[in-house]
Amino acid sequence: MKSYNICVIKGDGIGPEIADEAIKVLDSVSAKFNFELNYEYYLMGGAAIDVFGEPLPDETLNGARKSDAVLFGAIGGEKWDNLPRHLRPESGLLKLRKSLNAYANLRPAMIYDELINASTLKAEVIKGVDILVVRELTGGLYFGQPREKLEDRAYNTMTYTVSEIERIAKIAFEAAMKRRKKVCMVDKANVLETSQLWREVTAKVAQNYPDVTLEYMYVDNAAMQLVRYPTGFDVILTENLFGDILSDEASMVCGSIGLLPSASMGGDVGIYEPIHGSAPDIAGQGIANPIAMILSAAMMLRYALGENEAANCIENAIKAVLKDGYRTKDIAKFDAVEICTTSEIGSIISDYIKKQ
Ligand code: NAD
């Protein structure tokens, strides 16, 4: 029997609640498709600060490095917000991404027909939305040096090299070749030199993909077009900060931030995590939507383990559960047959997998 080692980092806030549901679903699907998942659990973020005094202990990083994949919940919370920057939960996550060279963050945003009424946008605007945000994850403003907060001013540095842009652009074009063959590069080239470099490098990469249409869009316009005409987008290629913001916006086009998964790849080990944070405002209430986390587990099966059938099975079970009217609170509108807790919807998805 095939066997895989999964580094599980549940994190803070709703992280443990949604990670438990992803594991429940993974257990069903691995039993069905006859492979074994060995979970090793590690602390990170606030949970690690409380125990080890740092957000990414060596033990966790080493555990991630020797695994086949990292399944990640979410980190952060008010309790740790006033620590110095290098000790904050978010610094641990940035270090994990950098250390694993997870520079390519794929964030699919598609609307389930069953949830067409869960969005705050009109059904005719969002029907058929199927976007892939390809976000550069280990460069730009989040990592650039120098950076400092002084008494009377603060500064950050946005920096990108040609090779950093080239490798993420290739990922976007490769993805577009398997989709509708359109790449929209989002930047701020009318103001930023880094964006001008992105345009030059992306145009060169595009020459190797003559079947793909490349267009450029300023990020302010892209933010507006995403709610005006979201079906106009196929692959969005963009840098770290813009991708962070635009993918949250895309999530609401699809109904809830609790629906969008992600895969962060590039090095030997990838990180699979929902796009949302630790949602402290709803933690411990049993109302978090675990679907983004469960879909991230499906991406892990597909991209890290090559278990495509199992990944498809999870995605089909989620569609079937939504079709039958089961909803968590965030996506419950008039069409919900039953409003479920985090744990209930995880169990229902898991049962559908067993039945399929
Ligand atoms: P957030 O994504 O945690 O929450 C934003 C809003 O979306 C909240 O109202 C929350 O209740 C809701 N929400 C998020 N996930 C949901 C889910 N699965 N189901 C239902 N509703 C959901 O963003 P925030 O409030 O800005 O940040 C909270 C903490 O998370 C901060 O400490 C932040 O730094 C951290 N954060 C972590 C990550 C990560 O771990 N990758 C990403 C973003 C933010």
JSON list of N, CA, C and O in Angstrom, two decimals, residues 33 51 53-54 67 76 80 96 114 117 119 155 167 202 214 230 235 244 247 249 251 262 264 279 310 317 333 335:
[
{"chain": "A", "resi": 33, "resn": "PHE", "atom": "N", "xyz": [-9.46, 4.73, -1.43]},
{"chain": "A", "resi": 33, "resn": "PHE", "atom": "CA", "xyz": [-8.54, 4.57, -2.57]},
{"chain": "A", "resi": 33, "resn": "PHE", "atom": "C", "xyz": [-7.26, 3.83, -2.19]},
{"chain": "A", "resi": 33, "resn": "PHE", "atom": "O", "xyz": [-6.29, 3.82, -2.95]},
{"chain": "A", "resi": 51, "resn": "VAL", "atom": "N", "xyz": [4.30, 27.95, 23.50]},
{"chain": "A", "resi": 51, "resn": "VAL", "atom": "CA", "xyz": [5.07, 26.81, 24.04]},
{"chain": "A", "resi": 51, "resn": "VAL", "atom": "C", "xyz": [6.58, 27.03, 23.91]},
{"chain": "A", "resi": 51, "resn": "VAL", "atom": "O", "xyz": [7.33, 26.79, 24.84]},
{"chain": "A", "resi": 53, "resn": "GLY", "atom": "N", "xyz": [8.12, 30.02, 22.50]},
{"chain": "A", "resi": 53, "resn": "GLY", "atom": "CA", "xyz": [8.57, 31.40, 22.47]},
{"chain": "A", "resi": 53, "resn": "GLY", "atom": "C", "xyz": [8.93, 31.89, 21.08]},
{"chain": "A", "resi": 53, "resn": "GLY", "atom": "O", "xyz": [9.48, 32.98, 20.92]},
{"chain": "A", "resi": 54, "resn": "GLU", "atom": "N", "xyz": [8.63, 31.10, 20.04]},
{"chain": "A", "resi": 54, "resn": "GLU", "atom": "CA", "xyz": [8.89, 31.54, 18.66]},
{"chain": "A", "resi": 54, "resn": "GLU", "atom": "C", "xyz": [7.83, 30.95, 17.73]},
{"chain": "A", "resi": 54, "resn": "GLU", "atom": "O", "xyz": [7.30, 29.87, 18.00]},
{"chain": "A", "resi": 67, "resn": "SER", "atom": "N", "xyz": [8.62, 15.95, 5.21]},
{"chain": "A", "resi": 67, "resn": "SER", "atom": "CA", "xyz": [7.31, 15.38, 4.87]},
{"chain": "A", "resi": 67, "resn": "SER", "atom": "C", "xyz": [7.11, 15.35, 3.35]},
{"chain": "A", "resi": 67, "resn": "SER", "atom": "O", "xyz": [7.89, 15.92, 2.59]},
{"chain": "A", "resi": 76, "resn": "GLY", "atom": "N", "xyz": [-2.37, 33.11, 13.76]},
{"chain": "A", "resi": 76, "resn": "GLY", "atom": "CA", "xyz": [-2.52, 34.52, 14.11]},
{"chain": "A", "resi": 76, "resn": "GLY", "atom": "C", "xyz": [-3.65, 34.76, 15.09]},
{"chain": "A", "resi": 76, "resn": "GLY", "atom": "O", "xyz": [-4.52, 33.93, 15.29]},
{"chain": "A", "resi": 80, "resn": "TRP", "atom": "N", "xyz": [-1.17, 37.80, 20.09]},
{"chain": "A", "resi": 80, "resn": "TRP", "atom": "CA", "xyz": [0.25, 37.88, 19.71]},
{"chain": "A", "resi": 80, "resn": "TRP", "atom": "C", "xyz": [0.55, 39.11, 18.85]},
{"chain": "A", "resi": 80, "resn": "TRP", "atom": "O", "xyz": [1.66, 39.26, 18.33]},
{"chain": "A", "resi": 96, "resn": "LEU", "atom": "N", "xyz": [8.32, 29.97, 6.79]},
{"chain": "A", "resi": 96, "resn": "LEU", "atom": "CA", "xyz": [8.03, 28.62, 6.30]},
{"chain": "A", "resi": 96, "resn": "LEU", "atom": "C", "xyz": [7.96, 28.61, 4.77]},
{"chain": "A", "resi": 96, "resn": "LEU", "atom": "O", "xyz": [8.56, 27.77, 4.10]},
{"chain": "A", "resi": 114, "resn": "GLU", "atom": "N", "xyz": [-24.50, 25.60, -7.23]},
{"chain": "A", "resi": 114, "resn": "GLU", "atom": "CA", "xyz": [-25.38, 25.45, -6.06]},
{"chain": "A", "resi": 114, "resn": "GLU", "atom": "C", "xyz": [-25.31, 26.67, -5.14]},
{"chain": "A", "resi": 114, "resn": "GLU", "atom": "O", "xyz": [-26.19, 26.90, -4.33]},
{"chain": "A", "resi": 117, "resn": "ASN", "atom": "N", "xyz": [-26.54, 31.78, -5.26]},
{"chain": "A", "resi": 117, "resn": "ASN", "atom": "CA", "xyz": [-27.26, 32.77, -4.46]},
{"chain": "A", "resi": 117, "resn": "ASN", "atom": "C", "xyz": [-26.57, 33.11, -3.15]},
{"chain": "A", "resi": 117, "resn": "ASN", "atom": "O", "xyz": [-27.07, 33.91, -2.37]},
{"chain": "A", "resi": 119, "resn": "SER", "atom": "N", "xyz": [-23.53, 34.41, -3.03]},
{"chain": "A", "resi": 119, "resn": "SER", "atom": "CA", "xyz": [-22.68, 35.57, -3.24]},
{"chain": "A", "resi": 119, "resn": "SER", "atom": "C", "xyz": [-23.47, 36.85, -3.00]},
{"chain": "A", "resi": 119, "resn": "SER", "atom": "O", "xyz": [-24.69, 36.89, -3.15]},
{"chain": "A", "resi": 155, "resn": "TYR", "atom": "N", "xyz": [9.16, 52.23, 6.65]},
{"chain": "A", "resi": 155, "resn": "TYR", "atom": "CA", "xyz": [9.30, 51.95, 5.22]},
{"chain": "A", "resi": 155, "resn": "TYR", "atom": "C", "xyz": [9.43, 50.46, 4.96]},
{"chain": "A", "resi": 155, "resn": "TYR", "atom": "O", "xyz": [9.88, 49.69, 5.81]},
{"chain": "A", "resi": 167, "resn": "ARG", "atom": "N", "xyz": [10.05, 32.61, -13.27]},
{"chain": "A", "resi": 167, "resn": "ARG", "atom": "CA", "xyz": [9.59, 31.28, -12.85]},
{"chain": "A", "resi": 167, "resn": "ARG", "atom": "C", "xyz": [8.09, 31.28, -12.53]},
{"chain": "A", "resi": 167, "resn": "ARG", "atom": "O", "xyz": [7.39, 30.31, -12.82]},
{"chain": "A", "resi": 202, "resn": "THR", "atom": "N", "xyz": [7.47, 39.15, -18.31]},
{"chain": "A", "resi": 202, "resn": "THR", "atom": "CA", "xyz": [6.30, 38.35, -18.68]},
{"chain": "A", "resi": 202, "resn": "THR", "atom": "C", "xyz": [6.10, 38.35, -20.19]},
{"chain": "A", "resi": 202, "resn": "THR", "atom": "O", "xyz": [5.76, 37.31, -20.78]},
{"chain": "A", "resi": 214, "resn": "LEU", "atom": "N", "xyz": [-2.13, 37.23, -23.72]},
{"chain": "A", "resi": 214, "resn": "LEU", "atom": "CA", "xyz": [-1.66, 37.95, -22.54]},
{"chain": "A", "resi": 214, "resn": "LEU", "atom": "C", "xyz": [-2.22, 39.36, -22.55]},
{"chain": "A", "resi": 214, "resn": "LEU", "atom": "O", "xyz": [-2.12, 40.08, -23.55]},
{"chain": "A", "resi": 230, "resn": "PRO", "atom": "N", "xyz": [-16.46, 39.37, -13.57]},
{"chain": "A", "resi": 230, "resn": "PRO", "atom": "CA", "xyz": [-15.48, 38.37, -13.13]},
{"chain": "A", "resi": 230, "resn": "PRO", "atom": "C", "xyz": [-15.27, 37.22, -14.12]},
{"chain": "A", "resi": 230, "resn": "PRO", "atom": "O", "xyz": [-14.20, 36.60, -14.13]},
{"chain": "A", "resi": 235, "resn": "VAL", "atom": "N", "xyz": [-6.65, 33.15, -16.03]},
{"chain": "A", "resi": 235, "resn": "VAL", "atom": "CA", "xyz": [-5.54, 33.12, -15.07]},
{"chain": "A", "resi": 235, "resn": "VAL", "atom": "C", "xyz": [-5.13, 34.55, -14.76]},
{"chain": "A", "resi": 235, "resn": "VAL", "atom": "O", "xyz": [-4.89, 35.35, -15.68]},
{"chain": "A", "resi": 244, "resn": "ASP", "atom": "N", "xyz": [-2.53, 38.73, -2.77]},
{"chain": "A", "resi": 244, "resn": "ASP", "atom": "CA", "xyz": [-3.13, 38.54, -1.45]},
{"chain": "A", "resi": 244, "resn": "ASP", "atom": "C", "xyz": [-4.49, 39.24, -1.40]},
{"chain": "A", "resi": 244, "resn": "ASP", "atom": "O", "xyz": [-5.52, 38.67, -1.02]},
{"chain": "A", "resi": 247, "resn": "SER", "atom": "N", "xyz": [-7.19, 37.94, -4.24]},
{"chain": "A", "resi": 247, "resn": "SER", "atom": "CA", "xyz": [-7.80, 36.62, -4.03]},
{"chain": "A", "resi": 247, "resn": "SER", "atom": "C", "xyz": [-8.85, 36.67, -2.93]},
{"chain": "A", "resi": 247, "resn": "SER", "atom": "O", "xyz": [-9.83, 35.93, -2.98]},
{"chain": "A", "resi": 249, "resn": "GLU", "atom": "N", "xyz": [-10.77, 39.21, -2.53]},
{"chain": "A", "resi": 249, "resn": "GLU", "atom": "CA", "xyz": [-11.91, 39.80, -3.25]},
{"chain": "A", "resi": 249, "resn": "GLU", "atom": "C", "xyz": [-12.60, 38.72, -4.09]},
{"chain": "A", "resi": 249, "resn": "GLU", "atom": "O", "xyz": [-13.83, 38.62, -4.09]},
{"chain": "A", "resi": 251, "resn": "SER", "atom": "N", "xyz": [-12.76, 35.67, -3.52]},
{"chain": "A", "resi": 251, "resn": "SER", "atom": "CA", "xyz": [-13.48, 34.70, -2.68]},
{"chain": "A", "resi": 251, "resn": "SER", "atom": "C", "xyz": [-14.92, 35.15, -2.45]},
{"chain": "A", "resi": 251, "resn": "SER", "atom": "O", "xyz": [-15.83, 34.34, -2.41]},
{"chain": "A", "resi": 262, "resn": "SER", "atom": "N", "xyz": [-5.82, 26.79, -1.38]},
{"chain": "A", "resi": 262, "resn": "SER", "atom": "CA", "xyz": [-4.61, 27.19, -2.11]},
{"chain": "A", "resi": 262, "resn": "SER", "atom": "C", "xyz": [-3.54, 26.13, -2.00]},
{"chain": "A", "resi": 262, "resn": "SER", "atom": "O", "xyz": [-3.55, 25.30, -1.08]},
{"chain": "A", "resi": 264, "resn": "SER", "atom": "N", "xyz": [0.77, 26.08, -2.33]},
{"chain": "A", "resi": 264, "resn": "SER", "atom": "CA", "xyz": [1.98, 26.89, -2.47]},
{"chain": "A", "resi": 264, "resn": "SER", "atom": "C", "xyz": [3.14, 25.95, -2.78]},
{"chain": "A", "resi": 264, "resn": "SER", "atom": "O", "xyz": [3.50, 25.12, -1.94]},
{"chain": "A", "resi": 279, "resn": "ALA", "atom": "N", "xyz": [-9.46, 33.66, 11.64]},
{"chain": "A", "resi": 279, "resn": "ALA", "atom": "CA", "xyz": [-10.83, 34.10, 11.97]},
{"chain": "A", "resi": 279, "resn": "ALA", "atom": "C", "xyz": [-11.12, 34.09, 13.48]},
{"chain": "A", "resi": 279, "resn": "ALA", "atom": "O", "xyz": [-12.04, 33.40, 13.92]},
{"chain": "A", "resi": 310, "resn": "ALA", "atom": "N", "xyz": [-8.61, 10.40, -5.87]},
{"chain": "A", "resi": 310, "resn": "ALA", "atom": "CA", "xyz": [-9.04, 10.73, -4.51]},
{"chain": "A", "resi": 310, "resn": "ALA", "atom": "C", "xyz": [-9.38, 12.22, -4.42]},
{"chain": "A", "resi": 310, "resn": "ALA", "atom": "O", "xyz": [-10.35, 12.62, -3.79]},
{"chain": "A", "resi": 317, "resn": "ALA", "atom": "N", "xyz": [-17.73, 15.11, -3.86]},
{"chain": "A", "resi": 317, "resn": "ALA", "atom": "CA", "xyz": [-18.53, 14.98, -2.62]},
{"chain": "A", "resi": 317, "resn": "ALA", "atom": "C", "xyz": [-18.97, 16.36, -2.14]},
{"chain": "A", "resi": 317, "resn": "ALA", "atom": "O", "xyz": [-20.12, 16.55, -1.73]},
{"chain": "A", "resi": 333, "resn": "LYS", "atom": "N", "xyz": [-28.15, 30.71, 2.71]},
{"chain": "A", "resi": 333, "resn": "LYS", "atom": "CA", "xyz": [-29.15, 31.71, 2.33]},
{"chain": "A", "resi": 333, "resn": "LYS", "atom": "C", "xyz": [-30.49, 30.99, 2.33]},
{"chain": "A", "resi": 333, "resn": "LYS", "atom": "O", "xyz": [-30.62, 29.95, 2.96]},
{"chain": "A", "resi": 335, "resn": "ASP", "atom": "N", "xyz": [-31.81, 29.05, 0.42]},
{"chain": "A", "resi": 335, "resn": "ASP", "atom": "CA", "xyz": [-31.89, 27.73, -0.20]},
{"chain": "A", "resi": 335, "resn": "ASP", "atom": "C", "xyz": [-31.28, 26.62, 0.66]},
{"chain": "A", "resi": 335, "resn": "ASP", "atom": "O", "xyz": [-31.21, 25.47, 0.24]}
]
